PDB file of C-alpha atoms in Angstrom:
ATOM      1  CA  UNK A   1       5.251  17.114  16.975  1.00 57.00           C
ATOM      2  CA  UNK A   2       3.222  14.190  15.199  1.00 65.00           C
ATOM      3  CA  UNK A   3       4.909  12.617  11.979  1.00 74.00           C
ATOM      4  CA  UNK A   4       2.090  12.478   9.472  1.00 73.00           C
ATOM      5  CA  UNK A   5       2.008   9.317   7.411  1.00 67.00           C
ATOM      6  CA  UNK A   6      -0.329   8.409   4.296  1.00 67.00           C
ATOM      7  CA  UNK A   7      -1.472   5.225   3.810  1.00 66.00           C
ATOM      8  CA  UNK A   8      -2.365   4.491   0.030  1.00 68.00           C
ATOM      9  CA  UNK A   9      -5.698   2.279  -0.341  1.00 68.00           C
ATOM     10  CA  UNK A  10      -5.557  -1.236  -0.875  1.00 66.00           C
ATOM     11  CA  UNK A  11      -7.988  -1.529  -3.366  1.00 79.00           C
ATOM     12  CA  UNK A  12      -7.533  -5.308  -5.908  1.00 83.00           C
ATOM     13  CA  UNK A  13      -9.707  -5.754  -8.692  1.00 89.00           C
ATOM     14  CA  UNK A  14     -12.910  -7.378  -8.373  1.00 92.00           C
ATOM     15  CA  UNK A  15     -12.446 -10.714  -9.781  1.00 94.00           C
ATOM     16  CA  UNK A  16      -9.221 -10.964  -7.501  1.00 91.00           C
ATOM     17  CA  UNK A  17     -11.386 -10.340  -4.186  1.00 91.00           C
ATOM     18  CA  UNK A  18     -13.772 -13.223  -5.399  1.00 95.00           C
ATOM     19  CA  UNK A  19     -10.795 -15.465  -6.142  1.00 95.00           C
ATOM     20  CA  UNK A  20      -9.742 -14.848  -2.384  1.00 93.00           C
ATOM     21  CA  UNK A  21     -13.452 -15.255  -1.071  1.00 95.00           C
ATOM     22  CA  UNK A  22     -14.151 -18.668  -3.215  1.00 97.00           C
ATOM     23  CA  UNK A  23     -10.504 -20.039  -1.648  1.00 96.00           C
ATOM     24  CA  UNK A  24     -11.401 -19.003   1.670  1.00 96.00           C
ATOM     25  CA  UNK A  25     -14.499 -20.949   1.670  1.00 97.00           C
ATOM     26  CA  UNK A  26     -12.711 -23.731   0.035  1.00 97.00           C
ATOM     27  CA  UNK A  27     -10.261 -23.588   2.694  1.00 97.00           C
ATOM     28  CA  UNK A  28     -12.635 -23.321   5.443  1.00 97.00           C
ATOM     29  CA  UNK A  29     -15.044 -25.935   4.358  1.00 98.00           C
ATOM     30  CA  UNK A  30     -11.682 -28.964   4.358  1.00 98.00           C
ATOM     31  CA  UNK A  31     -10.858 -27.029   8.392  1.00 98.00           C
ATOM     32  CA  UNK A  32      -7.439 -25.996   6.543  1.00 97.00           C
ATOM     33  CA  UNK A  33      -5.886 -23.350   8.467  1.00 96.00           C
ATOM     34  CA  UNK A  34      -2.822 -23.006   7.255  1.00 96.00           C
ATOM     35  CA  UNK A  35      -4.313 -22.494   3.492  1.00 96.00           C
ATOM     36  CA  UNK A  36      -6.745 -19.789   5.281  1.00 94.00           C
ATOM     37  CA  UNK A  37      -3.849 -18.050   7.013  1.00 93.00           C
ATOM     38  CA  UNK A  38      -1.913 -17.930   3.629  1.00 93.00           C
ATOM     39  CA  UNK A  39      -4.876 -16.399   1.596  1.00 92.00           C
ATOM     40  CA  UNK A  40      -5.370 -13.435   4.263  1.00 91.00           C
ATOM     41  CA  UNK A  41      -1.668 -12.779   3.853  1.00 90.00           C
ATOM     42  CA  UNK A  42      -1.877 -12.831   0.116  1.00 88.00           C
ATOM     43  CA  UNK A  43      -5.288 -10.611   0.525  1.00 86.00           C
ATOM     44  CA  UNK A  44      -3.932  -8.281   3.254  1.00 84.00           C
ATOM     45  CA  UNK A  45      -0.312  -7.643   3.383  1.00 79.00           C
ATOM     46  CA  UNK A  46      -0.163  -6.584   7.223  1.00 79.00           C
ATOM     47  CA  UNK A  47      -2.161  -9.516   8.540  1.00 78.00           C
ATOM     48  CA  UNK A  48      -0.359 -11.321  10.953  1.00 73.00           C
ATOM     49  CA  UNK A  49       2.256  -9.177  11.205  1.00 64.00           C
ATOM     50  CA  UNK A  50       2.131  -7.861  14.891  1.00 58.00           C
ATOM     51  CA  UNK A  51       2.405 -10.018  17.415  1.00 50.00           C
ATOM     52  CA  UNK A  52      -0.010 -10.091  20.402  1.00 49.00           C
TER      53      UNK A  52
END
């Protein structure tokens, strides 16, 4: 038998998705990858956290 899980939706306000999106472009424009890597960890919880 399956275990069922449910995921709840990761849903941030608007105004926090374009404070991600304007870093991110800050970040990418200066070729800083450690700043990128630490705003998709901020924006998505489980990024980076499997290894493979």
């Amino acid at each position: 038998m399956a275990d069922i899980m449910a995921a709840q939706p990761n849903e941030p306000p608007m105004q926090t998705l374009r404070k991600w999106i304007a870093a991110l472009e800050q970040a990418i424009a200066r070729d800083d990858r450690a700043t990128v890597r630490t705003i998709l960890k901020d924006a998505v919880p489980e990024f980076g956290s499997t290894t493979a």
